[in-house]
PDB file of C-alpha atoms and ligand atoms in Angstrom:
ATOM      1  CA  UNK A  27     -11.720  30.609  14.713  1.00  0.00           C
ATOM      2  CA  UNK A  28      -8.545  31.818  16.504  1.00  0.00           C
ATOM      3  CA  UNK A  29      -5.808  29.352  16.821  1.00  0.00           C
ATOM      4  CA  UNK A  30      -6.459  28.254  20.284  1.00  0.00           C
ATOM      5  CA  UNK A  31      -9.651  26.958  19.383  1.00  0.00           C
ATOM      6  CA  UNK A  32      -9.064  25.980  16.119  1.00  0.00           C
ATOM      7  CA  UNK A  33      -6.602  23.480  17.333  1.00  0.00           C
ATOM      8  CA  UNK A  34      -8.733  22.553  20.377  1.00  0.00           C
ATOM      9  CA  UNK A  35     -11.538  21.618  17.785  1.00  0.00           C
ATOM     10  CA  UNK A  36      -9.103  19.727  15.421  1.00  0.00           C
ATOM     11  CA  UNK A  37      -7.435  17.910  18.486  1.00  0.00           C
ATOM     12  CA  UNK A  38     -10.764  17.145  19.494  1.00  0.00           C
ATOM     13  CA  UNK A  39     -11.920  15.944  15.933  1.00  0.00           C
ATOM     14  CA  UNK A  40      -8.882  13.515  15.361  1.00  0.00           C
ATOM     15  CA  UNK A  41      -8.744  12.312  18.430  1.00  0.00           C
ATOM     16  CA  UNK A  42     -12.720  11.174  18.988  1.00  0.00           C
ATOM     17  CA  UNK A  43     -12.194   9.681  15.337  1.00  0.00           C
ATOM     18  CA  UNK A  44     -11.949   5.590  15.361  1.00  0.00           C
ATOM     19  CA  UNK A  45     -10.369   5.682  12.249  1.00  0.00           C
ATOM     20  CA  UNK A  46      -8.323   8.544  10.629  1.00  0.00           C
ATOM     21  CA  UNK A  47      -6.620   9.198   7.237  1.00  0.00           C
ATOM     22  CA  UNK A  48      -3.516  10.784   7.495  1.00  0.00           C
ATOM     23  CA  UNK A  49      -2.547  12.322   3.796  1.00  0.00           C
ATOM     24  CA  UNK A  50       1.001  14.162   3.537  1.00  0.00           C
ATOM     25  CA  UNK A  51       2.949  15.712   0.625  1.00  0.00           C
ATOM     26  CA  UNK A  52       6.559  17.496   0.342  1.00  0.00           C
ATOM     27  CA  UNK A  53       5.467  20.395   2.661  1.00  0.00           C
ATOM     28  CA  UNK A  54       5.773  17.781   5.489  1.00  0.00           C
ATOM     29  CA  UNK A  55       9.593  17.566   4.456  1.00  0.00           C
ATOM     30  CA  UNK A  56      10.215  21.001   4.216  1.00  0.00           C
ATOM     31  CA  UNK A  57      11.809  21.421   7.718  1.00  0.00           C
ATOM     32  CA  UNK A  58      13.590  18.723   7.299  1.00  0.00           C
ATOM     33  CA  UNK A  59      15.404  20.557   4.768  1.00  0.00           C
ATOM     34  CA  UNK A  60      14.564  18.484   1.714  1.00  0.00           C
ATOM     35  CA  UNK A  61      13.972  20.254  -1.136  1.00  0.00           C
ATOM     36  CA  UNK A  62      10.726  20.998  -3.567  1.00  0.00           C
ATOM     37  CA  UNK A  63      11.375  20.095  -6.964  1.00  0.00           C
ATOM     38  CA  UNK A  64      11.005  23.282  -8.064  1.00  0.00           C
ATOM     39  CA  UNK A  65      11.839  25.578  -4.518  1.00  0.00           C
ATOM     40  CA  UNK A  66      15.476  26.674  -4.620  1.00  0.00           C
ATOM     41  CA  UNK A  67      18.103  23.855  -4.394  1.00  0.00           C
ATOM     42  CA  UNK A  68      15.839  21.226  -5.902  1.00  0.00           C
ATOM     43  CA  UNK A  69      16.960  21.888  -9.566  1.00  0.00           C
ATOM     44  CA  UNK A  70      19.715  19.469 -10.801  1.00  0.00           C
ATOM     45  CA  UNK A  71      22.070  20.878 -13.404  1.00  0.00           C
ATOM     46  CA  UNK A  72      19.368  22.806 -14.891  1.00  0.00           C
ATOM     47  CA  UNK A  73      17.007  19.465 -15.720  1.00  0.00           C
ATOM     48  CA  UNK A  74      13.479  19.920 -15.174  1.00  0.00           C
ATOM     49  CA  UNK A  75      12.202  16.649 -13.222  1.00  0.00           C
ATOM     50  CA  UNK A  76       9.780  16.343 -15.943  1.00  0.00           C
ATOM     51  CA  UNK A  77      13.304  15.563 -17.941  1.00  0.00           C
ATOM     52  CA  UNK A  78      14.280  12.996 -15.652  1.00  0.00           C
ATOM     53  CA  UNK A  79      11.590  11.421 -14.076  1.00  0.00           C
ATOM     54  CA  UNK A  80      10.453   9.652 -17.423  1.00  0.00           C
ATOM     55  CA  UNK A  81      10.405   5.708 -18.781  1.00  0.00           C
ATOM     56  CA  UNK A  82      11.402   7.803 -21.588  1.00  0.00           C
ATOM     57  CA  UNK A  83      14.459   9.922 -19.914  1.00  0.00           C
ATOM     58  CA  UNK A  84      15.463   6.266 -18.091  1.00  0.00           C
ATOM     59  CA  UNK A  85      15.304   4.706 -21.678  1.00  0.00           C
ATOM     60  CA  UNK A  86      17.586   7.005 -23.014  1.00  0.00           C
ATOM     61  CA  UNK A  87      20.205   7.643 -20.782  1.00  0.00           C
ATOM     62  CA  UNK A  88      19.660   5.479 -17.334  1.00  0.00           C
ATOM     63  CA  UNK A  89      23.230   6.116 -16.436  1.00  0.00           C
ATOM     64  CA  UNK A  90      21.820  10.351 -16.441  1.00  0.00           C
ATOM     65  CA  UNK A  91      19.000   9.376 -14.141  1.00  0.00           C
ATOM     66  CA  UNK A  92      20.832   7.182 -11.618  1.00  0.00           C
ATOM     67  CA  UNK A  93      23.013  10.515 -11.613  1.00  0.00           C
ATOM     68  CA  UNK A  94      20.458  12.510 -10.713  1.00  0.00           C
ATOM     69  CA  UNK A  95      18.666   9.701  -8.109  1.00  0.00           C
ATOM     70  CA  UNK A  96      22.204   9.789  -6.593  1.00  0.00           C
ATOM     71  CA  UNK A  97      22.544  12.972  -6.136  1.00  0.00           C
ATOM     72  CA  UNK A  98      18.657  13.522  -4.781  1.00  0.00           C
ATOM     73  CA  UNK A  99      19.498  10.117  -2.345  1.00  0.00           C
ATOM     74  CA  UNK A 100      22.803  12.644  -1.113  1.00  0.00           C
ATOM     75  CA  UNK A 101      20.370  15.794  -0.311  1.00  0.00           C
ATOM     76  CA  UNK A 102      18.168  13.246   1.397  1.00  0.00           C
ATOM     77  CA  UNK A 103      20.355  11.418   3.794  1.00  0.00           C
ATOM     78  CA  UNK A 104      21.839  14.794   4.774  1.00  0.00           C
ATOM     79  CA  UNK A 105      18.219  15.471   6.565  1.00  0.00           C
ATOM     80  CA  UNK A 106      16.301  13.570   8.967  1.00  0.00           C
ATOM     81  CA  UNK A 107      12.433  13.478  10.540  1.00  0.00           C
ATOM     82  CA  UNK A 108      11.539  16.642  11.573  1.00  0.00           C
ATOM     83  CA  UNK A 109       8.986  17.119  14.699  1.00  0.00           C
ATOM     84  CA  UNK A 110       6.054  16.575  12.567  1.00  0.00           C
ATOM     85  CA  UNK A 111       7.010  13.255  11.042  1.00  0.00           C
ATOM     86  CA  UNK A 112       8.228  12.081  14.330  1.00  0.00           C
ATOM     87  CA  UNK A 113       4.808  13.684  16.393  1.00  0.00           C
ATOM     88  CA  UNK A 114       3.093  11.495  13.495  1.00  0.00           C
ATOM     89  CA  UNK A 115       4.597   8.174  14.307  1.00  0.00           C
ATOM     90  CA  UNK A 116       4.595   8.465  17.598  1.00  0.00           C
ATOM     91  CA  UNK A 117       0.838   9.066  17.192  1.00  0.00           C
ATOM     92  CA  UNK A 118       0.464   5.733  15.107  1.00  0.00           C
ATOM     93  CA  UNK A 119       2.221   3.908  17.531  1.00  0.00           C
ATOM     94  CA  UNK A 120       0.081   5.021  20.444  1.00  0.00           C
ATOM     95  CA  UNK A 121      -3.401   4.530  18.808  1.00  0.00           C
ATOM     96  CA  UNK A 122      -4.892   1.913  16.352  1.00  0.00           C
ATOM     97  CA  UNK A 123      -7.167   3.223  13.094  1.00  0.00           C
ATOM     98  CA  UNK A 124      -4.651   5.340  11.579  1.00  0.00           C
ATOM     99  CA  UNK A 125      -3.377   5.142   7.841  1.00  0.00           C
ATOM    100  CA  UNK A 126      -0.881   7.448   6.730  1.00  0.00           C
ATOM    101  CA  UNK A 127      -1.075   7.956   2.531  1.00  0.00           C
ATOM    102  CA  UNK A 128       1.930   9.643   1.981  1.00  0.00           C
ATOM    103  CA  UNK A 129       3.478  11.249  -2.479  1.00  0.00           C
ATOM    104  CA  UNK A 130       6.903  11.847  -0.718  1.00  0.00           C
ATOM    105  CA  UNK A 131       9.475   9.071  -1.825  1.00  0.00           C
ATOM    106  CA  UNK A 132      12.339  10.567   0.412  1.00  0.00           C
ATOM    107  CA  UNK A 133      11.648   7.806   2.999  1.00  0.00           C
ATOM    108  CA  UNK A 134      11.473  10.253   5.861  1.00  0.00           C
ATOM    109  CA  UNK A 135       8.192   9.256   7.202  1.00  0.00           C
ATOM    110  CA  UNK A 136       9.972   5.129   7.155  1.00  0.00           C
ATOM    111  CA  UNK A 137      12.968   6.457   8.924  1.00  0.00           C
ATOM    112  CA  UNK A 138      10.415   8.354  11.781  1.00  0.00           C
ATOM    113  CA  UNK A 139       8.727   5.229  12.231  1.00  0.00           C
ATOM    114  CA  UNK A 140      11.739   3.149  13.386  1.00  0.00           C
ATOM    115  CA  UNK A 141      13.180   6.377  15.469  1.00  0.00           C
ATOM    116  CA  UNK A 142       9.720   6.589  17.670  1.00  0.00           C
ATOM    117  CA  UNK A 143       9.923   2.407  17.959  1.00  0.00           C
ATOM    118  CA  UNK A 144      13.544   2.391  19.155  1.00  0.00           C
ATOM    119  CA  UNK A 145      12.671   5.268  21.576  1.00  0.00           C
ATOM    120  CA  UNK A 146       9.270   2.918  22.616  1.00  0.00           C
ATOM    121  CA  UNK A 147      11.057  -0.789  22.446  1.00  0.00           C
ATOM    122  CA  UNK A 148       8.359  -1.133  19.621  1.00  0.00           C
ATOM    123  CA  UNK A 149       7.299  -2.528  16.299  1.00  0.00           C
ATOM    124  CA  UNK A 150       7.675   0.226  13.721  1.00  0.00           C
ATOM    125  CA  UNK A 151       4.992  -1.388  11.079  1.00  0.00           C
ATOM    126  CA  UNK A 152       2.066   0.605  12.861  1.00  0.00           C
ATOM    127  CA  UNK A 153       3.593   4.126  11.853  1.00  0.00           C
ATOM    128  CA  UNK A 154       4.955   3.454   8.624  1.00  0.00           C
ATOM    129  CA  UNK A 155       3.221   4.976   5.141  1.00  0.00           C
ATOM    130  CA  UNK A 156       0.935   3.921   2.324  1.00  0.00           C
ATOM    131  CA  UNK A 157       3.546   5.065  -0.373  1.00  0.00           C
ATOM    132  CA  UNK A 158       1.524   6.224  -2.935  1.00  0.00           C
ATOM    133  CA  UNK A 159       4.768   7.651  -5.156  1.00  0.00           C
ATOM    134  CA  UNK A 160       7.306   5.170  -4.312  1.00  0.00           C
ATOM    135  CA  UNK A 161      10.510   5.759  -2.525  1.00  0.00           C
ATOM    136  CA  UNK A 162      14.171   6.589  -3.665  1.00  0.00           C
ATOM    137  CA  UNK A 163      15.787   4.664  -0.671  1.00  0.00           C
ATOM    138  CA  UNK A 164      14.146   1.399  -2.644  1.00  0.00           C
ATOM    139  CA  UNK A 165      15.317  -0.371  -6.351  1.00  0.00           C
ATOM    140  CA  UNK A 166      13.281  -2.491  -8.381  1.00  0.00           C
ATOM    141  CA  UNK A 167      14.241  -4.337 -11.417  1.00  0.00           C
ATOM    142  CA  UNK A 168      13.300  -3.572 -14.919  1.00  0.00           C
ATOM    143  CA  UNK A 169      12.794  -6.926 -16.177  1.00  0.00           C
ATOM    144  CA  UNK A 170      11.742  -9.167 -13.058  1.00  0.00           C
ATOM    145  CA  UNK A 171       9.606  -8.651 -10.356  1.00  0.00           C
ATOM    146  CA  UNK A 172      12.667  -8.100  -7.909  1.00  0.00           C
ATOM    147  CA  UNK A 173      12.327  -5.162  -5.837  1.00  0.00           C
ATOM    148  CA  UNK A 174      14.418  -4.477  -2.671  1.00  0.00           C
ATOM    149  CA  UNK A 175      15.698  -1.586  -0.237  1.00  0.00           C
ATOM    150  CA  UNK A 176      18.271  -0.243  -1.979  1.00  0.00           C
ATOM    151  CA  UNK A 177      20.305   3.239  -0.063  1.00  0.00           C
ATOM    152  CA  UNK A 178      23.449   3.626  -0.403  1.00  0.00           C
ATOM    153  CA  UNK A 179      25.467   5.951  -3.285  1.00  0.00           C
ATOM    154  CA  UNK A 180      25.316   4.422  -6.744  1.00  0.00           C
ATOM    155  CA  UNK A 181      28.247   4.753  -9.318  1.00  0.00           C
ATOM    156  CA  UNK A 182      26.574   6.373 -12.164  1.00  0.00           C
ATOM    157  CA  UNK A 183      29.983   7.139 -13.935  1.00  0.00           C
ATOM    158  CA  UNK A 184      29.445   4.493 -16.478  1.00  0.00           C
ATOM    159  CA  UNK A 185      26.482   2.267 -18.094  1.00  0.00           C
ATOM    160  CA  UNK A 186      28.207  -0.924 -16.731  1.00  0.00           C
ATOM    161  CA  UNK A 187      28.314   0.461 -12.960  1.00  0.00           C
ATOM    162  CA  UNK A 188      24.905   1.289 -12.647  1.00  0.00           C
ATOM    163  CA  UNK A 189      22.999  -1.379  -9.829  1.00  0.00           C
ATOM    164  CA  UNK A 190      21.960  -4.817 -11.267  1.00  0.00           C
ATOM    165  CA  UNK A 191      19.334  -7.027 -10.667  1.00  0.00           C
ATOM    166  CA  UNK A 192      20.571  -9.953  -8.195  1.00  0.00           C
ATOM    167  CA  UNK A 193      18.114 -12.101  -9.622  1.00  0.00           C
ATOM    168  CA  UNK A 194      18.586 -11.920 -13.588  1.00  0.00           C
ATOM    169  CA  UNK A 195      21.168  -9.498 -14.276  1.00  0.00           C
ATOM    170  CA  UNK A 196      19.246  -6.788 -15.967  1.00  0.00           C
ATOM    171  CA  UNK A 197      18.963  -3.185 -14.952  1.00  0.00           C
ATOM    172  CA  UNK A 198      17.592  -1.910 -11.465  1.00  0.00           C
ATOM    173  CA  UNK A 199      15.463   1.435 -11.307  1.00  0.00           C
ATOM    174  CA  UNK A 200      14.247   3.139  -8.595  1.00  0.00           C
ATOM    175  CA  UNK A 201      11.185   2.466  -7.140  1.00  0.00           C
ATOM    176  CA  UNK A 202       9.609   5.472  -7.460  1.00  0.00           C
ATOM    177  CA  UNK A 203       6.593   6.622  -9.900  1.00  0.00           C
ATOM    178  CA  UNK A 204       7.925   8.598 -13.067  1.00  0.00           C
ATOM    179  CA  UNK A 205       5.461  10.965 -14.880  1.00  0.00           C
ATOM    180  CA  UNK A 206       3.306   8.994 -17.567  1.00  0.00           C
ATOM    181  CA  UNK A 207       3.687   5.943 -15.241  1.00  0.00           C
ATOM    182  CA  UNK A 208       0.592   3.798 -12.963  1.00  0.00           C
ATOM    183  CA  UNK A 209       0.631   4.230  -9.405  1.00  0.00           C
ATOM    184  CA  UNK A 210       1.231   0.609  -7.730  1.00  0.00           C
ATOM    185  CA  UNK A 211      -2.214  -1.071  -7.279  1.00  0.00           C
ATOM    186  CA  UNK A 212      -1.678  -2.430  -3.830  1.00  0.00           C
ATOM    187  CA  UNK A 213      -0.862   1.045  -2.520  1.00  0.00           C
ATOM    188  CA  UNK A 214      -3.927   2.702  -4.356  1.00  0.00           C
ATOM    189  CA  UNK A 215      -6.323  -0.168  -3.183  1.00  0.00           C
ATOM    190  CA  UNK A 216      -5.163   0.196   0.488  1.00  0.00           C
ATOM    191  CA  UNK A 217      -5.336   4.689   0.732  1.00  0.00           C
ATOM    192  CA  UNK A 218      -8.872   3.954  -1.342  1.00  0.00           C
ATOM    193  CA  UNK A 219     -10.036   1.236   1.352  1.00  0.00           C
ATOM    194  CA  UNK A 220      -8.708   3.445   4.237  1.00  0.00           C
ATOM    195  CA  UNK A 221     -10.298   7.442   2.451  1.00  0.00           C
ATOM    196  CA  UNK A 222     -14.250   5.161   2.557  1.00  0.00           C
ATOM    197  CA  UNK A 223     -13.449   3.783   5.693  1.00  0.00           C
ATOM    198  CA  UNK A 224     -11.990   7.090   7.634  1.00  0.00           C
ATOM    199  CA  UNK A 225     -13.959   8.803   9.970  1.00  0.00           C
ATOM    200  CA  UNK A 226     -11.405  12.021   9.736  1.00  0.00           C
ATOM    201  CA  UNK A 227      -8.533  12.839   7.755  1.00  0.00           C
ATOM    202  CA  UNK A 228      -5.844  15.078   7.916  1.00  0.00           C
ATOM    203  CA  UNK A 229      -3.964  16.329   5.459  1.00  0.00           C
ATOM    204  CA  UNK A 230      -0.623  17.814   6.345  1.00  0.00           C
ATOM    205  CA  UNK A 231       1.880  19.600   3.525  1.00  0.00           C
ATOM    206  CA  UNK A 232       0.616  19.620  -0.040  1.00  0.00           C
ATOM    207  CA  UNK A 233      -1.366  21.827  -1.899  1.00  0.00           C
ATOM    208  CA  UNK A 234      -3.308  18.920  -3.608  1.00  0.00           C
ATOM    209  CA  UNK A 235      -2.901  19.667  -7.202  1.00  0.00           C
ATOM    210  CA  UNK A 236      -1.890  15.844  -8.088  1.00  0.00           C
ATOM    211  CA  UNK A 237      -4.116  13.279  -8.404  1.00  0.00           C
ATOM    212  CA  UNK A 238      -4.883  10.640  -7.412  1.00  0.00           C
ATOM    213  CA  UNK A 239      -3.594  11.375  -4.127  1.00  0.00           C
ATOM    214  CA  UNK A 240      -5.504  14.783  -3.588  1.00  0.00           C
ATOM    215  CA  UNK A 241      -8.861  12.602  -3.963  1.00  0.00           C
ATOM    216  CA  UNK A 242      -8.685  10.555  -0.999  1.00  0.00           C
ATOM    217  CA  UNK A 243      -8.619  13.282   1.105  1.00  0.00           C
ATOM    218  CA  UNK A 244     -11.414  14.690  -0.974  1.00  0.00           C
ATOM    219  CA  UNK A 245     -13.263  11.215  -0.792  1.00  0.00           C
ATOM    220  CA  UNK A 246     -13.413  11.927   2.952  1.00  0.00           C
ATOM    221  CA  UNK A 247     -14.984  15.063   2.123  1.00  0.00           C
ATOM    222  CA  UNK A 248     -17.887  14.274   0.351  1.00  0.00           C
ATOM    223  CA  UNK A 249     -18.401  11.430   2.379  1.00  0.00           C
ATOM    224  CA  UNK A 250     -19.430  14.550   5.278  1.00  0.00           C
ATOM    225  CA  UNK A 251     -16.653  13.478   7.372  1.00  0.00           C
ATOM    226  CA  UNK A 252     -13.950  16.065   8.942  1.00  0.00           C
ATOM    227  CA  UNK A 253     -10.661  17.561   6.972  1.00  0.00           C
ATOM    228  CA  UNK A 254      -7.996  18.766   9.409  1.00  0.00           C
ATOM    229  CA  UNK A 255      -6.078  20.898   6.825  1.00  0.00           C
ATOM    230  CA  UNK A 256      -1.830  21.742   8.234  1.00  0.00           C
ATOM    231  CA  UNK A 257      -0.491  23.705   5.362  1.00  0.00           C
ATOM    232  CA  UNK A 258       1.145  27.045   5.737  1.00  0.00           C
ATOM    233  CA  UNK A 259      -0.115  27.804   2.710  1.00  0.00           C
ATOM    234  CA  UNK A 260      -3.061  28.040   0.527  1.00  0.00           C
ATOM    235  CA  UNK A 261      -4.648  24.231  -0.808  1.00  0.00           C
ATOM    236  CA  UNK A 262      -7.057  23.061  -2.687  1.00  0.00           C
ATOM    237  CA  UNK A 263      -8.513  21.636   0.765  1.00  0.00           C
ATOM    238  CA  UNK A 264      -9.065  24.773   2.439  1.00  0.00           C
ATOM    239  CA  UNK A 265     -12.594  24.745   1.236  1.00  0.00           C
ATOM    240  CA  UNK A 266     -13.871  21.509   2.185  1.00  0.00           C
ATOM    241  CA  UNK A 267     -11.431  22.137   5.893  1.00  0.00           C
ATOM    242  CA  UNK A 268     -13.078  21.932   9.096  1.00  0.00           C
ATOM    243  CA  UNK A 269     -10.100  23.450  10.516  1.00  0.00           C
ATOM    244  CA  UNK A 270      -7.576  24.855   8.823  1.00  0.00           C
ATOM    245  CA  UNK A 271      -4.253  25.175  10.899  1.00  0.00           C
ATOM    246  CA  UNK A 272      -2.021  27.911   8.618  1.00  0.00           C
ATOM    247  CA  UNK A 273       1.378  26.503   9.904  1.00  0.00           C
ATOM    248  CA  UNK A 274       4.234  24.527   9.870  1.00  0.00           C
ATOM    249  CA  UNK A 275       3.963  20.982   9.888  1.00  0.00           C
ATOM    250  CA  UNK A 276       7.107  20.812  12.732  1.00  0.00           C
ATOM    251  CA  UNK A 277       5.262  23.480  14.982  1.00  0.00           C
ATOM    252  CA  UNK A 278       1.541  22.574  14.439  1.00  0.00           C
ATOM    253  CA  UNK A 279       1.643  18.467  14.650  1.00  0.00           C
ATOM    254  CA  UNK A 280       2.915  17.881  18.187  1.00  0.00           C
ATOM    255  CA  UNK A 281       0.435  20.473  19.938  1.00  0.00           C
ATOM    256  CA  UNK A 282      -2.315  18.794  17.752  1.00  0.00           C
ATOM    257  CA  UNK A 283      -1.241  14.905  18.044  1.00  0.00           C
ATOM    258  CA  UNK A 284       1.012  14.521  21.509  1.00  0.00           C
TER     259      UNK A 284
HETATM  260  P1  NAD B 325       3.381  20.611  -3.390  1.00  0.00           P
HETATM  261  O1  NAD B 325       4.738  21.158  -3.721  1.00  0.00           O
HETATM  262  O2  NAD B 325       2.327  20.688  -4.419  1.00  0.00           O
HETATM  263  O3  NAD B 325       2.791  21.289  -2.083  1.00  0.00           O
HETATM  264  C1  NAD B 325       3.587  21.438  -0.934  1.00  0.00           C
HETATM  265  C2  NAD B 325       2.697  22.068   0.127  1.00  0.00           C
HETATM  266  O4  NAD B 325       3.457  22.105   1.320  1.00  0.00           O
HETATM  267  C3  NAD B 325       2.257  23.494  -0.192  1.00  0.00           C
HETATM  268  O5  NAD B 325       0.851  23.590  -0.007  1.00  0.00           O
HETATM  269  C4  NAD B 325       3.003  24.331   0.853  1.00  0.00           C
HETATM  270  O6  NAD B 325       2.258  25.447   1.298  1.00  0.00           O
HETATM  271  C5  NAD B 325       3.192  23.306   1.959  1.00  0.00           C
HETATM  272  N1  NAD B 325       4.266  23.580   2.908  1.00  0.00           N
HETATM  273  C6  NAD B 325       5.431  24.241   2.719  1.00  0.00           C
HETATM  274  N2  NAD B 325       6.162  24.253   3.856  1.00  0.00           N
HETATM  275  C7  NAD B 325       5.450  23.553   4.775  1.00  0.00           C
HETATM  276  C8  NAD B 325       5.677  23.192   6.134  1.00  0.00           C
HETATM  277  N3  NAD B 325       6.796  23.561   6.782  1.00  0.00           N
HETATM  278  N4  NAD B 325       4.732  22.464   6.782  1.00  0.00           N
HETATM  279  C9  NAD B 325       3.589  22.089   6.139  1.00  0.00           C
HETATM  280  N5  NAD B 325       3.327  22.402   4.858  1.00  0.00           N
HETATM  281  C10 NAD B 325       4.246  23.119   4.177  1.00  0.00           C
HETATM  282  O7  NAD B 325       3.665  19.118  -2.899  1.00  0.00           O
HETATM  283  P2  NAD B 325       2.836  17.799  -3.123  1.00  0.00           P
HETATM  284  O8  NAD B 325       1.386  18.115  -2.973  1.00  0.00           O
HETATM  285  O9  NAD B 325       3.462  16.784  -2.279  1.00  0.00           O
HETATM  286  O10 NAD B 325       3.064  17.436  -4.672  1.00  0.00           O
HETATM  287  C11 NAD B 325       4.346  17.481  -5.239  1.00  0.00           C
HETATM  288  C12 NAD B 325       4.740  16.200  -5.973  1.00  0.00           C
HETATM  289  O11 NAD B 325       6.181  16.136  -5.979  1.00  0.00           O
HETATM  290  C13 NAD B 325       4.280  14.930  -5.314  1.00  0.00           C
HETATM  291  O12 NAD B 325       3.893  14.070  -6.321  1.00  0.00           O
HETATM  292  C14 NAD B 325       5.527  14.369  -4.604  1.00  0.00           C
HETATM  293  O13 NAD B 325       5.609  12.963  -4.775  1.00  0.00           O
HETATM  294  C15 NAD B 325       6.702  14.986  -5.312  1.00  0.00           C
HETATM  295  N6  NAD B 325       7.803  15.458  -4.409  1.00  0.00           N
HETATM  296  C16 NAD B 325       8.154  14.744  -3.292  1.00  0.00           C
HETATM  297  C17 NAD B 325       9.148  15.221  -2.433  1.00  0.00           C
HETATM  298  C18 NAD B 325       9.539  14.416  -1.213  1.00  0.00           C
HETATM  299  O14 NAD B 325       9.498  13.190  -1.247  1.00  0.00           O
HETATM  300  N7  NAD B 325       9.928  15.063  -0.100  1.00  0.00           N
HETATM  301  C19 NAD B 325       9.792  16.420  -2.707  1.00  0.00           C
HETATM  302  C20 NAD B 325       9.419  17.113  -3.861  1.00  0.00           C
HETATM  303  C21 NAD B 325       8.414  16.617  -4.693  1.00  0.00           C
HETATM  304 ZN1   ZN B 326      15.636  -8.971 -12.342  1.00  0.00          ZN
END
């Protein structure tokens, strides 16, 4: 198809669909300048995330990982939504029937919502994500069930410094999902409800090699309903795609969703 059509067809496709499952990965964030863990700039003094991003690694040496969280909150509040995050919300906030399923934990997609509300005097909750990895901008606690939004720099320069629990004192962590680790239930049972329910999806900026997330796009699939594939790249989508638009997420969304 050439690209005029293709994204006539897809346009067509996602906006006929009642309901529509939006799935996103790090590509997504790309133009937004956040980095891949493994693209240059996202290494952290020489660590591999699979180092880090452990029970074990947090264990060990928490006052090592908050370092690193710090430093990955810094990179991460230096960028902001980029025109396909922001093409996104406004989308939600237009329309009713959308879920967005989102593995990125750098809280872009959250901070989109609230910029296309402000800009529409409306509620943001219709546009924000199903977070199926967590977020960095959010702490939990490691003994109680306390769990908050949590932003700002954290003094990692000794054990005692590190964030506490308000409730009992222990040890926060970030809210994220650490290799090894269970995704949270309520976000799985809600992107599993919304993949049988969907009538479309779209999957914009991951190459789907991590599951679970990569299967509720694929649940849409084989349930003989249409993939919308935005991925410069190659995925393991483009098979099952109905359309497959080979660009950016910034460039492609807003023709395809405004
Ligand atoms: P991935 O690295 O496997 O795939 C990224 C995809 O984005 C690739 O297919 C690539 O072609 C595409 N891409 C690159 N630039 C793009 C652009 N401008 N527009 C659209 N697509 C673009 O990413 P993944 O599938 O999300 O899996 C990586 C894992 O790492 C996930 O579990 C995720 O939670 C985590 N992670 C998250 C972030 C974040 O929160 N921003 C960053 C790094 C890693
Ligand atoms: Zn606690």
């Amino acid at each position: 198809m050439e690209p005029a059509a293709a994204l006539a067809r897809a346009r067509t496709l996602l906006l006929e669909a009642p309901r529509v499952l939006v799935l996103t990965g790090a590509g997504i964030s790309a133009e937004s300048g956040v980095p891949t863990f493994r693209g240059p700039g996202g290494l952290w003094k020489d660590f591999r995330p699979e180092e880090l991003a452990t029970p074990e690694a947090f264990a060990r040496d928490p006052r090592l990982v908050w370092e690193w969280y710090g430093w990955r909150r810094g990179l991460v509040a230096a960028c902001a939504p980029n025109a396909g995050h922001l093409a996104l919300a406004h989308w939600m906030l237009g329309r009713a029937g959308i879920s967005l399923v989102t593995q990125n934990v750098d809280a872009l997609h959250e901070r989109a919502a609230r910029e296309a509300a402000d800009v529409r005097g409306a509620d943001p909750a219709p546009a924000l994500p199903i977070r199926l990895h967590g977020s960095i901008a959010r702490v939990r606690c490691t003994r109680c069930d306390h769990a908050a939004d949590h932003h700002g720099p954290v003094d990692a320069s000794a054990r005692e410094t590190l964030p506490a629990c308000p409730a009992c004192g222990a040890l926060l962590r970030p809210d994220v999902v650490w290799f090894g680790e269970a995704l949270p239930a309520a976000a799985m049972a809600r992107a599993a409800a919304a993949a049988q329910a969907a009538d479309a999806c779209l999957v914009v900026g991951t190459a789907g090699a991590v599951q679970p997330a990569a299967g509720f796009a694929m649940t849409v699939a084989r349930r003989r309903r249409p993939l919308v594939v935005v991925d410069p790249g190659p995925t393991a989508f483009d098979g099952m795609a109905e359309v497959k638009l080979a660009g950016s997420a910034g460039a492609a969304l807003p023709p395809l969703l405004g």
